[in-house]
Amino acid sequence: MLQIQENVSLKNFNTFGIDANARYFAEISHADELTELFADPIWLSMPRLILGGGSNMLMVADFNGLVIRLNIRGIEHRISHNDVFVEAGAGEVWNDLVNYCVDHGYAGMENLSLIPGSVGASPIQNIGAYGVELKDVFESCQAFEIASGSLKTFTKEDCRFGYRESVFKGELAGQYIIVSVKFHLSLVPNFNLKYGAIEQELAARGISEPTLKDVSQVVSHIRVSKLPDPSTIGNAGSFFKNPVITAEEFGPIQQNHPDVVHYPAGDGLVKLAAGWLIEQCGWKGKTVGNTGTWKNQALVLVNHGGATGEEVYGLSSQIIDSVYTKFGVTLHREVNIVK
Ligand code: FAD
Ligand code: EPU
């Protein structure tokens, strides 16, 4: 039976550890409960927030509406020749799914090891790390359309994935709740080891023919060395996207700052490392009140304890201003701001 609680603290439901309250809070364990919930016009008309692991949001105020936490569980798989199709409930923990696949020898997700959050949120911003994005292993997802109360299947094309983008963040924002995601993996690994320090770390471990588990462990090791653990220091990973600019915009920046960290982004576009831009503005490791940027990765804003969402948001605005003043580049927040 669906239960709705009142005045629930979200402190343990967001990895920033911000102490904000939800006016109403419902936990959903089965897609049918969404039908039950929205059969009542009160909930249909109320502001709502869909919550997975809360690892990509900043609560800047109490939420005066209904928080719907997805806890739909279950992992199923089907094997056809070398293809593996794995379907997981939205409430499964992303890294548990990665471990399940790595342990079973299903290849494709190993570079996405240790990303926090839920399976259901993974298509929202097309999670990515170490040269792989969700779209590379995504087959389809099932989503509940709030207005009609029906379930719809979205193919990869329907989702219009881009860098930290999808149709669910864009034109369909707020209209669908993802209840399950299906992935297309393989029994034959096609390793992507070129990114960052993966090859270096494998070599340091004396591994020349890595297994899925080796790659997963190496990626996890690199991540732990750079990123703060949300269980000890509040954060939501990269706070901003890496800015993508045109070659014309890039020219003068490179001339003035020959060491600018950048990557080709296709179609003549250039992606800049936001962490580098922020560090150059003197923010790396800086503490401002209860908040600050992480000492090993300036792109990560942290809660040193007791920070309010407004404080973190304020710091992010200061960073945007100083990067714009120094480089003429506008940073866009990657973290979802909840008011
Ligand atoms: P939440 O924070 O709960 O929600 C995020 C957004 O998705 C919100 O807008 C929410 O309303 C919406 N949403 C959530 N679930 C659903 C659903 N079922 N249906 C519809 N909408 C939904 N991200 C990367 O891409 N790559 C990384 O390498 C990475 N590293 C990270 C490292 C750290 C230490 C941390 C804290 C975060 C990192 N992130 C990274 C960000 C985060 O892990 C991902 O964005 C993740 O997918 C968020 O999942 P979540 O369940 O916590 O989503
Ligand atoms: N850099 C600095 N100073 C810093 C941080 C970075 O100079 O303080 C420079 C370094 O040259 C470094 C480069 O930036 O080599 C890239 O840094 P890193 O490898 O840490 O990756 P990133 O571009 O900062 C992105 C994602 C991460 C993802 C990693 C690995 C975005 C916004 N962030 O970070 O995703 O884990 O690549 O693939 O694209 C997240 O989305 O929350 C997240 C952590």
PDB file of C-alpha atoms in Angstrom, residues 159-266:
ATOM      1  CA  CYS A 159      16.380   9.835 -25.771  1.00  0.00           C
ATOM      2  CA  ARG A 160      18.556  12.205 -27.876  1.00  0.00           C
ATOM      3  CA  PHE A 161      21.582  11.695 -25.717  1.00  0.00           C
ATOM      4  CA  GLY A 162      24.359  14.268 -25.757  1.00  0.00           C
ATOM      5  CA  TYR A 163      27.169  15.256 -23.402  1.00  0.00           C
ATOM      6  CA  ARG A 164      25.377  15.309 -20.006  1.00  0.00           C
ATOM      7  CA  GLU A 165      22.083  15.755 -21.888  1.00  0.00           C
ATOM      8  CA  SER A 166      18.945  13.838 -22.843  1.00  0.00           C
ATOM      9  CA  VAL A 167      15.367  14.530 -23.868  1.00  0.00           C
ATOM     10  CA  PHE A 168      14.407  14.006 -20.187  1.00  0.00           C
ATOM     11  CA  LYS A 169      16.433  17.086 -19.208  1.00  0.00           C
ATOM     12  CA  GLY A 170      15.286  18.966 -22.298  1.00  0.00           C
ATOM     13  CA  GLU A 171      11.901  19.166 -23.928  1.00  0.00           C
ATOM     14  CA  LEU A 172      10.319  16.360 -21.865  1.00  0.00           C
ATOM     15  CA  ALA A 173      11.650  17.650 -18.526  1.00  0.00           C
ATOM     16  CA  GLY A 174       9.292  16.823 -15.651  1.00  0.00           C
ATOM     17  CA  GLN A 175       6.912  14.770 -17.801  1.00  0.00           C
ATOM     18  CA  TYR A 176       8.225  11.209 -17.328  1.00  0.00           C
ATOM     19  CA  ILE A 177       9.426   8.988 -14.514  1.00  0.00           C
ATOM     20  CA  ILE A 178      11.870   6.295 -15.631  1.00  0.00           C
ATOM     21  CA  VAL A 179      10.902   2.950 -14.077  1.00  0.00           C
ATOM     22  CA  SER A 180      13.448   0.617 -15.718  1.00  0.00           C
ATOM     23  CA  VAL A 181      16.397   0.683 -18.101  1.00  0.00           C
ATOM     24  CA  LYS A 182      17.529  -1.998 -20.547  1.00  0.00           C
ATOM     25  CA  PHE A 183      21.212  -2.272 -21.486  1.00  0.00           C
ATOM     26  CA  HIS A 184      22.926  -3.961 -24.419  1.00  0.00           C
ATOM     27  CA  LEU A 185      26.189  -5.541 -23.294  1.00  0.00           C
ATOM     28  CA  SER A 186      28.484  -8.183 -24.743  1.00  0.00           C
ATOM     29  CA  LEU A 187      30.178 -11.399 -23.703  1.00  0.00           C
ATOM     30  CA  VAL A 188      33.204 -10.208 -25.717  1.00  0.00           C
ATOM     31  CA  PRO A 189      34.956  -7.235 -24.107  1.00  0.00           C
ATOM     32  CA  ASN A 190      35.915  -4.298 -26.289  1.00  0.00           C
ATOM     33  CA  PHE A 191      38.054  -2.400 -23.816  1.00  0.00           C
ATOM     34  CA  ASN A 192      38.320   1.364 -23.920  1.00  0.00           C
ATOM     35  CA  LEU A 193      41.569   2.018 -22.069  1.00  0.00           C
ATOM     36  CA  LYS A 194      42.803   5.178 -23.747  1.00  0.00           C
ATOM     37  CA  TYR A 195      41.215   7.650 -21.388  1.00  0.00           C
ATOM     38  CA  GLY A 196      43.062   9.271 -18.512  1.00  0.00           C
ATOM     39  CA  ALA A 197      45.387   7.124 -16.468  1.00  0.00           C
ATOM     40  CA  ILE A 198      43.772   3.701 -17.095  1.00  0.00           C
ATOM     41  CA  GLU A 199      46.635   2.269 -19.183  1.00  0.00           C
ATOM     42  CA  GLN A 200      49.233   3.730 -16.846  1.00  0.00           C
ATOM     43  CA  GLU A 201      47.543   2.239 -13.795  1.00  0.00           C
ATOM     44  CA  LEU A 202      47.175  -1.189 -15.459  1.00  0.00           C
ATOM     45  CA  ALA A 203      50.876  -1.098 -16.361  1.00  0.00           C
ATOM     46  CA  ALA A 204      51.780  -0.119 -12.792  1.00  0.00           C
ATOM     47  CA  ARG A 205      49.924  -3.245 -11.646  1.00  0.00           C
ATOM     48  CA  GLY A 206      51.776  -5.392 -14.210  1.00  0.00           C
ATOM     49  CA  ILE A 207      48.558  -6.202 -16.089  1.00  0.00           C
ATOM     50  CA  SER A 208      48.947  -6.530 -19.871  1.00  0.00           C
ATOM     51  CA  GLU A 209      45.755  -8.510 -20.608  1.00  0.00           C
ATOM     52  CA  PRO A 210      43.130  -7.002 -18.354  1.00  0.00           C
ATOM     53  CA  THR A 211      39.863  -8.630 -17.352  1.00  0.00           C
ATOM     54  CA  LEU A 212      36.618  -6.708 -16.852  1.00  0.00           C
ATOM     55  CA  LYS A 213      37.305  -6.805 -13.132  1.00  0.00           C
ATOM     56  CA  ASP A 214      40.812  -5.336 -13.604  1.00  0.00           C
ATOM     57  CA  VAL A 215      39.430  -2.407 -15.592  1.00  0.00           C
ATOM     58  CA  SER A 216      36.623  -1.843 -13.112  1.00  0.00           C
ATOM     59  CA  GLN A 217      39.077  -1.867 -10.202  1.00  0.00           C
ATOM     60  CA  VAL A 218      41.520   0.480 -11.915  1.00  0.00           C
ATOM     61  CA  VAL A 219      38.767   2.972 -12.820  1.00  0.00           C
ATOM     62  CA  SER A 220      37.490   2.816  -9.229  1.00  0.00           C
ATOM     63  CA  HIS A 221      41.001   3.384  -7.890  1.00  0.00           C
ATOM     64  CA  ILE A 222      41.556   6.464 -10.098  1.00  0.00           C
ATOM     65  CA  ARG A 223      38.169   7.879  -9.116  1.00  0.00           C
ATOM     66  CA  VAL A 224      38.826   7.461  -5.394  1.00  0.00           C
ATOM     67  CA  SER A 225      42.139   9.307  -5.743  1.00  0.00           C
ATOM     68  CA  LYS A 226      40.447  12.348  -7.310  1.00  0.00           C
ATOM     69  CA  LEU A 227      36.924  12.577  -5.968  1.00  0.00           C
ATOM     70  CA  PRO A 228      35.696  13.055  -2.411  1.00  0.00           C
ATOM     71  CA  ASP A 229      33.631  10.227  -0.910  1.00  0.00           C
ATOM     72  CA  PRO A 230      30.121  11.613  -0.296  1.00  0.00           C
ATOM     73  CA  SER A 231      29.774   9.461   2.820  1.00  0.00           C
ATOM     74  CA  THR A 232      32.464  11.566   4.500  1.00  0.00           C
ATOM     75  CA  ILE A 233      32.334  14.888   2.616  1.00  0.00           C
ATOM     76  CA  GLY A 234      29.179  16.152   0.957  1.00  0.00           C
ATOM     77  CA  ASN A 235      29.358  16.703  -2.807  1.00  0.00           C
ATOM     78  CA  ALA A 236      27.591  15.902  -6.064  1.00  0.00           C
ATOM     79  CA  GLY A 237      30.580  15.194  -8.298  1.00  0.00           C
ATOM     80  CA  SER A 238      31.373  17.740 -11.028  1.00  0.00           C
ATOM     81  CA  PHE A 239      29.327  20.820 -10.251  1.00  0.00           C
ATOM     82  CA  PHE A 240      29.669  22.270 -13.775  1.00  0.00           C
ATOM     83  CA  LYS A 241      29.821  20.784 -17.256  1.00  0.00           C
ATOM     84  CA  ASN A 242      33.046  21.039 -19.197  1.00  0.00           C
ATOM     85  CA  PRO A 243      32.315  23.961 -21.565  1.00  0.00           C
ATOM     86  CA  VAL A 244      32.208  23.217 -25.290  1.00  0.00           C
ATOM     87  CA  ILE A 245      33.171  26.205 -27.449  1.00  0.00           C
ATOM     88  CA  THR A 246      33.841  26.984 -31.110  1.00  0.00           C
ATOM     89  CA  ALA A 247      37.313  27.051 -32.663  1.00  0.00           C
ATOM     90  CA  GLU A 248      36.922  30.847 -33.074  1.00  0.00           C
ATOM     91  CA  GLU A 249      36.228  31.268 -29.380  1.00  0.00           C
ATOM     92  CA  PHE A 250      39.089  28.933 -28.515  1.00  0.00           C
ATOM     93  CA  GLY A 251      41.753  30.757 -30.600  1.00  0.00           C
ATOM     94  CA  PRO A 252      42.281  33.782 -28.325  1.00  0.00           C
ATOM     95  CA  ILE A 253      42.042  31.668 -25.157  1.00  0.00           C
ATOM     96  CA  GLN A 254      44.826  29.398 -26.391  1.00  0.00           C
ATOM     97  CA  GLN A 255      46.904  32.394 -27.434  1.00  0.00           C
ATOM     98  CA  ASN A 256      46.683  33.951 -23.965  1.00  0.00           C
ATOM     99  CA  HIS A 257      46.910  30.626 -22.093  1.00  0.00           C
ATOM    100  CA  PRO A 258      48.964  28.140 -24.181  1.00  0.00           C
ATOM    101  CA  ASP A 259      48.639  25.459 -21.475  1.00  0.00           C
ATOM    102  CA  VAL A 260      44.813  25.468 -21.504  1.00  0.00           C
ATOM    103  CA  VAL A 261      43.566  21.862 -21.053  1.00  0.00           C
ATOM    104  CA  HIS A 262      41.297  21.021 -23.983  1.00  0.00           C
ATOM    105  CA  TYR A 263      39.983  18.154 -26.123  1.00  0.00           C
ATOM    106  CA  PRO A 264      38.479  17.949 -29.622  1.00  0.00           C
ATOM    107  CA  ALA A 265      34.680  17.708 -29.301  1.00  0.00           C
ATOM    108  CA  GLY A 266      33.732  16.980 -32.931  1.00  0.00           C
TER     109      GLY A 266
END
